[in-house]
Amino acid sequence: MRCRFSGRRLLPAVAALSALALAACGVETRSGAGASGVAPTTGSVVRAPREFSGIAWLATERTPAAGAGYGGETQEVFLICHDARDNDAERDLPRLSIVRTPVDTDGIIVRNLDVAFPTVPNDLESIARLPGRNEALLVESNADGDDPDPTIYLARWDDRLHVEIVGSAPWPRTPEPLVNVEATAVATIRGKDYFVYAERAEGSDTTALHMTSLKVGRDGTLHFGTRWASIPFTAPEPPGARPASGLDIDDEGNLYVSSAYDPGDLGPFDSAVYRAATVVPGGALGAELRPVAPPQQLARSSGLKVEGVGLVDGHFPIFISDDDEDYGGLLRQLRVTEPGDRPRAVHGG
């Protein structure tokens, strides 16, 4: 069923790898042992949030104390997509949520959105924000080829973060068969937009980063180019990972790609995030992809399955969203380091 609530503060769950806390997506009470014979649990049971399959930064908000000049905290606000399928079991589940970073021990704040789509989204796996605008592409993955008409939606929001769907288009003709895409992003080069995607490439350590031109109309129309530029990307780690599970591009044209190992709903998961390529002016499209060789590993997330990468307003800090299957989803800020544990600056080139 659809879970509707507004701005609800949720209790934290224990997590060993981050200073940010998990949030609960709901609370249920168990009154007795289940079929497994587990002893009954008294009181409320905190449940993990649903999977976070894609992420895009929306805004930086100031808490009331900070806004009044009394110190306080700021919060980063993200749009999250969920990979619910268009079937009887999942058709009525929410596809989008707004998530805010913590300001206290209550953890992150999750608010499911009830957004009207022109069709029922099937397996939304990524969000590609349009740089400098309150717009983003919500992208269906094609669900291992099971979707006969995969769609890309255009979402738009106002200053109050009211999100609506203002347009949609079928996936453009791609340079390789469309199978299952979890990594998409949009870059703006010299005032022109470019759509970038990569297959998750299950069973291989190598995928291709593909780029074409994109025009977004004020009326919500989407026009993709017919010519593509492509380069390979190989994920050095983790072993057996899907090479591309998330993607974002900063204001300098750096492409950040997550790679994720997923052996099943109970893990153990493993992930890494790389600076994999850059987008620079030039070439037949007006922009071209240049690989970073070897890819620059920014972070490892052992035990987590990273499926979304999101920069704050086009630059660091960088956040990840996770789809840890039966363990639920989470939001984390990455600590980007280099040998010697010193912060690493990432520049174009």
Coordinates of C-alpha atoms in Angstrom, one line a residue:
M1 CA 0.0 0.0 0.0
R2 CA 1.0 3.6 -0.4
C3 CA 2.7 5.2 2.7
R4 CA 1.8 8.9 3.0
F5 CA 3.2 11.2 5.6
S6 CA 4.7 14.6 5.6
G7 CA 8.0 15.6 7.1
R8 CA 7.9 12.8 9.7
R9 CA 11.0 12.4 11.9
L10 CA 12.2 8.8 12.0
L11 CA 14.2 6.8 14.5
P12 CA 17.8 5.9 13.7
A13 CA 19.1 2.3 13.2
V14 CA 22.6 1.2 14.0
A15 CA 25.1 1.7 11.2
A16 CA 28.9 1.2 11.6
L17 CA 30.2 2.9 8.5
S18 CA 28.9 6.4 8.7
A19 CA 28.2 9.4 10.9
L20 CA 24.8 9.8 9.2
A21 CA 21.9 7.8 10.7
L22 CA 19.4 5.5 8.9
A23 CA 15.8 6.5 9.0
A24 CA 12.8 4.3 9.5
C25 CA 10.1 4.3 6.8
G26 CA 7.5 3.1 9.2
V27 CA 6.8 1.6 12.5
E28 CA 5.0 -1.7 13.2
T29 CA 4.2 -3.5 16.4
R30 CA 4.7 -7.3 16.7
S31 CA 2.5 -9.1 19.2
G32 CA 3.8 -12.6 18.8
A33 CA 6.4 -15.0 17.2
G34 CA 6.1 -15.5 13.5
A35 CA 6.4 -18.7 11.4
S36 CA 10.2 -18.7 12.0
G37 CA 9.6 -19.2 15.7
V38 CA 11.4 -16.0 16.7
A39 CA 10.6 -14.9 20.2
P40 CA 8.0 -12.0 20.3
T41 CA 9.3 -8.4 20.3
T42 CA 7.7 -6.0 22.7
G43 CA 7.0 -2.4 21.8
S44 CA 7.6 -0.7 18.4
V45 CA 9.9 -2.3 15.8
V46 CA 11.8 0.3 13.7
R47 CA 11.8 -0.7 10.0
A48 CA 14.4 0.4 7.5
P49 CA 13.3 2.7 4.6
R50 CA 12.6 1.3 1.2
E51 CA 15.4 1.1 -1.3
F52 CA 17.0 4.3 -2.5
S53 CA 17.7 3.6 -6.2
G54 CA 18.5 7.0 -7.5
I55 CA 19.4 10.4 -6.1
A56 CA 19.5 14.1 -7.1
W57 CA 20.2 17.1 -4.9
L58 CA 17.3 19.6 -4.7
A59 CA 18.3 22.3 -2.2
T60 CA 20.2 23.3 0.9
E61 CA 17.9 24.4 3.7
R62 CA 18.6 26.2 7.0
T63 CA 17.0 25.0 10.2
P64 CA 14.9 27.6 12.0
A65 CA 17.7 28.2 14.5
A66 CA 20.2 28.9 11.7
G67 CA 17.8 31.1 9.9
A68 CA 17.2 33.2 13.0
G69 CA 21.0 33.7 13.4
Y70 CA 21.4 31.4 16.4
G71 CA 23.8 29.0 14.9
G72 CA 21.9 25.8 14.1
E73 CA 22.4 23.4 11.2
T74 CA 21.8 23.3 7.5
Q75 CA 20.2 20.3 5.7
E76 CA 20.8 19.0 2.2
V77 CA 17.6 17.9 0.5
F78 CA 17.5 15.2 -2.1
L79 CA 15.0 13.7 -4.4
I80 CA 15.1 9.9 -4.3
C81 CA 13.5 7.4 -6.7
H82 CA 12.4 3.9 -5.8
D83 CA 12.6 1.0 -8.3
A84 CA 9.0 -0.4 -7.8
R85 CA 7.7 -2.4 -10.8
D86 CA 4.5 -2.1 -12.6
N87 CA 2.9 -5.2 -11.3
D88 CA 0.1 -6.2 -8.9
A89 CA 2.4 -6.2 -5.8
E90 CA 4.1 -2.9 -6.4
R91 CA 1.9 -0.8 -8.6
D92 CA 0.6 1.4 -5.8
L93 CA 4.0 2.0 -4.1
P94 CA 5.4 5.5 -4.1
R95 CA 8.0 6.1 -6.8
L96 CA 9.6 9.3 -5.3
S97 CA 10.6 10.6 -1.9
I98 CA 12.2 13.7 -0.5
V99 CA 15.0 13.0 2.0
R100 CA 16.8 15.5 4.3
T101 CA 20.1 15.0 6.0
P102 CA 20.1 14.8 9.8
V103 CA 20.4 17.7 12.2
D104 CA 20.1 15.6 15.4
T105 CA 19.9 12.0 16.6
D106 CA 16.5 11.5 15.0
G107 CA 18.3 10.7 11.8
I108 CA 17.3 11.5 8.2
I109 CA 13.8 12.7 7.4
V110 CA 11.9 10.8 4.7
R111 CA 8.8 12.0 3.0
N112 CA 7.1 9.9 0.4
L113 CA 5.6 11.8 -2.5
D114 CA 2.3 11.2 -4.2
V115 CA 3.1 12.4 -7.7
A116 CA 0.9 12.0 -10.7
F117 CA 2.6 10.3 -13.6
P118 CA 1.2 10.0 -17.1
T119 CA 1.8 6.2 -17.0
V120 CA 2.8 3.9 -14.1
P121 CA 6.6 4.0 -13.8
N122 CA 8.3 0.7 -14.1
D123 CA 11.7 0.3 -12.3
L124 CA 12.9 3.9 -11.9
E125 CA 16.6 3.3 -11.2
S126 CA 18.2 6.7 -11.7
I127 CA 17.6 10.5 -11.6
A128 CA 19.6 12.9 -13.8
R129 CA 19.4 16.5 -12.6
L130 CA 19.6 19.3 -15.2
P131 CA 22.5 21.5 -14.0
G132 CA 21.4 24.8 -12.6
R133 CA 17.7 24.2 -13.0
N134 CA 14.9 22.8 -10.9
E135 CA 14.4 19.9 -13.3
A136 CA 15.5 16.3 -13.5
L137 CA 15.1 13.2 -15.7
L138 CA 13.5 10.2 -14.0
V139 CA 14.7 7.2 -15.9
E140 CA 13.2 3.8 -16.3
S141 CA 15.9 1.1 -16.5
N142 CA 14.2 -1.2 -19.0
A143 CA 14.2 -3.9 -16.3
D144 CA 16.4 -6.5 -18.0
G145 CA 14.5 -6.0 -21.3
D146 CA 11.1 -6.8 -19.8
D147 CA 9.7 -3.3 -20.4
P148 CA 8.3 -3.0 -24.0
D149 CA 8.2 0.8 -23.8
P150 CA 10.8 2.2 -21.3
T151 CA 10.1 5.9 -20.5
I152 CA 12.1 8.9 -19.4
Y153 CA 10.1 11.5 -17.4
L154 CA 10.8 15.1 -16.8
A155 CA 10.2 16.3 -13.2
R156 CA 10.1 19.9 -12.2
W157 CA 9.9 21.5 -8.7
D158 CA 9.3 25.0 -7.3
D159 CA 10.9 26.8 -4.4
R160 CA 8.6 25.0 -2.0
L161 CA 9.9 21.6 -3.4
H162 CA 6.5 20.7 -4.9
V163 CA 7.4 18.1 -7.5
E164 CA 5.4 17.4 -10.6
I165 CA 5.9 15.5 -13.8
V166 CA 5.8 18.0 -16.8
G167 CA 6.8 15.8 -19.7
S168 CA 7.9 12.3 -20.8
A169 CA 9.5 10.6 -23.8
P170 CA 10.4 7.1 -24.8
W171 CA 14.0 6.1 -24.5
P172 CA 15.9 7.2 -27.6
R173 CA 17.5 4.7 -29.9
T174 CA 20.7 3.7 -28.2
P175 CA 24.1 2.6 -29.6
E176 CA 23.8 -0.8 -27.9
P177 CA 20.7 -2.8 -27.0
L178 CA 19.0 -1.3 -24.0
V179 CA 19.0 -3.9 -21.2
N180 CA 19.2 -2.5 -17.7
V181 CA 20.4 1.1 -17.0
E182 CA 21.0 2.3 -13.4
A183 CA 23.4 5.2 -14.2
T184 CA 22.3 8.4 -15.9
A185 CA 23.3 12.1 -15.7
V186 CA 23.1 15.3 -17.6
A187 CA 26.1 17.6 -18.4
T188 CA 25.9 21.2 -19.6
I189 CA 28.8 22.2 -21.9
R190 CA 28.9 25.7 -23.3
G191 CA 25.2 26.2 -22.7
K192 CA 24.1 22.9 -24.3
D193 CA 22.8 19.8 -22.5
Y194 CA 24.1 16.3 -23.0
F195 CA 22.5 13.0 -21.7
V196 CA 25.0 10.4 -20.4
Y197 CA 24.1 6.8 -19.5
A198 CA 25.7 3.5 -18.9
E199 CA 24.4 -0.1 -18.8
R200 CA 24.9 -1.8 -15.4
A201 CA 26.4 -4.7 -17.4
E202 CA 25.6 -7.5 -15.1
G203 CA 28.3 -10.3 -15.3
S204 CA 31.0 -8.0 -16.7
D205 CA 33.5 -5.6 -15.2
T206 CA 33.3 -3.3 -18.2
T207 CA 30.5 -1.1 -19.5
A208 CA 30.4 1.8 -21.9
L209 CA 29.6 5.5 -21.1
H210 CA 27.4 6.8 -23.9
M211 CA 26.6 10.5 -24.5
T212 CA 24.2 12.3 -26.9
S213 CA 22.7 15.8 -27.1
L214 CA 19.6 16.7 -25.2
K215 CA 17.1 19.6 -25.6
V216 CA 14.5 20.2 -23.0
G217 CA 11.6 22.5 -23.9
R218 CA 9.8 24.8 -21.5
D219 CA 6.7 22.8 -22.2
G220 CA 8.4 19.7 -21.0
T221 CA 9.2 18.2 -24.3
L222 CA 12.4 16.1 -24.5
H223 CA 14.5 15.7 -27.7
F224 CA 17.5 13.4 -27.7
G225 CA 20.2 13.4 -30.4
T226 CA 20.7 10.5 -32.8
R227 CA 24.5 10.6 -32.7
W228 CA 26.4 9.2 -29.8
A229 CA 29.9 9.4 -28.3
S230 CA 31.0 6.4 -26.3
I231 CA 34.0 5.2 -24.2
P232 CA 34.6 2.1 -22.1
F233 CA 34.7 2.0 -18.4
T234 CA 36.1 -0.9 -16.4
A235 CA 35.5 -1.1 -12.6
P236 CA 38.7 -2.3 -10.9
E237 CA 36.8 -3.1 -7.7
P238 CA 34.9 -4.7 -6.1
P239 CA 35.3 -8.1 -7.7
G240 CA 32.2 -9.3 -9.6
A241 CA 30.6 -5.9 -9.4
R242 CA 28.1 -4.3 -11.8
P243 CA 30.4 -1.6 -13.2
A244 CA 27.8 1.2 -13.4
S245 CA 25.1 1.4 -10.7
G246 CA 25.0 5.2 -10.3
L247 CA 26.3 8.4 -12.0
D248 CA 26.6 12.1 -11.5
I249 CA 28.6 14.9 -13.3
D250 CA 30.0 18.0 -11.6
D251 CA 30.3 21.5 -12.9
E252 CA 33.8 20.9 -14.2
G253 CA 32.7 17.9 -16.3
N254 CA 33.9 15.1 -14.0
L255 CA 31.9 11.9 -14.2
Y256 CA 31.5 10.0 -10.9
V257 CA 30.4 6.4 -11.3
S258 CA 29.5 3.9 -8.6
S259 CA 30.1 0.1 -9.0
A260 CA 28.2 -2.4 -6.9
Y261 CA 28.4 -6.1 -6.1
D262 CA 25.0 -7.7 -5.5
P263 CA 24.9 -11.4 -4.7
G264 CA 21.3 -11.5 -3.5
D265 CA 18.7 -9.8 -1.3
L266 CA 20.8 -10.5 1.9
G267 CA 24.2 -9.5 0.5
P268 CA 26.9 -9.2 1.5
F269 CA 27.1 -6.1 -0.7
D270 CA 30.2 -4.2 -1.8
S271 CA 30.7 -0.9 -3.7
A272 CA 33.1 1.6 -4.9
V273 CA 32.9 5.1 -6.4
Y274 CA 35.2 6.4 -9.1
R275 CA 36.0 9.5 -11.0
A276 CA 35.8 7.7 -14.4
A277 CA 35.8 10.3 -17.1
T278 CA 35.4 13.9 -18.0
V279 CA 33.1 15.8 -20.5
V280 CA 35.0 18.5 -22.4
P281 CA 34.1 20.7 -25.4
G282 CA 34.9 19.3 -28.8
G283 CA 34.1 16.5 -31.1
A284 CA 31.2 16.0 -33.5
L285 CA 28.6 16.5 -30.8
G286 CA 30.1 19.7 -29.5
A287 CA 31.2 17.7 -26.4
E288 CA 33.3 14.6 -26.0
L289 CA 34.1 12.0 -23.3
R290 CA 37.6 11.5 -22.1
P291 CA 38.4 8.5 -19.9
V292 CA 40.3 8.9 -16.6
A293 CA 43.0 6.2 -16.9
P294 CA 43.2 4.5 -14.5
P295 CA 39.9 5.4 -12.9
Q296 CA 40.3 7.3 -9.7
Q297 CA 38.8 5.5 -6.8
L298 CA 37.2 8.0 -4.3
A299 CA 35.7 5.6 -1.8
R300 CA 34.9 2.0 -1.0
S301 CA 31.6 1.1 0.7
S302 CA 32.0 -2.5 1.9
G303 CA 28.7 -4.0 3.0
L304 CA 26.6 -1.5 1.0
K305 CA 25.1 -1.5 -2.5
V306 CA 25.5 2.0 -3.9
E307 CA 22.9 2.7 -6.6
G308 CA 22.9 6.5 -6.6
V309 CA 25.6 9.2 -6.7
G310 CA 24.6 12.8 -6.0
L311 CA 26.7 16.0 -5.8
V312 CA 25.5 19.1 -3.9
D313 CA 24.7 21.8 -6.4
G314 CA 27.2 20.4 -9.0
H315 CA 30.2 20.1 -6.7
F316 CA 31.5 18.4 -3.5
P317 CA 30.3 17.1 -1.0
I318 CA 29.2 14.0 -2.7
F319 CA 26.4 11.7 -1.4
I320 CA 25.4 8.1 -2.1
S321 CA 22.1 6.4 -1.9
D322 CA 21.9 2.7 -1.3
D323 CA 19.5 -0.1 -2.3
D324 CA 20.4 -2.8 0.2
E325 CA 17.4 -5.0 -0.8
D326 CA 16.0 -6.7 2.4
Y327 CA 18.1 -4.3 4.6
G328 CA 16.4 -1.3 3.1
G329 CA 17.9 2.0 1.8
L330 CA 20.1 4.7 3.2
L331 CA 21.7 8.0 2.4
R332 CA 25.3 8.8 3.2
Q333 CA 27.9 11.5 2.6
L334 CA 31.2 10.1 1.3
R335 CA 34.5 11.0 2.8
V336 CA 36.9 11.2 -0.2
T337 CA 40.4 10.4 0.9
E338 CA 43.8 9.5 -0.5
P339 CA 46.7 7.5 1.1
G340 CA 47.8 9.2 4.3
D341 CA 44.1 10.0 5.1
R342 CA 44.2 13.5 3.6
P343 CA 41.2 14.9 1.8
R344 CA 41.5 14.6 -2.0
A345 CA 40.7 17.5 -4.3
V346 CA 39.2 16.4 -7.6
H347 CA 39.7 18.6 -10.6
G348 CA 38.9 18.4 -14.3
G349 CA 41.4 17.3 -16.8

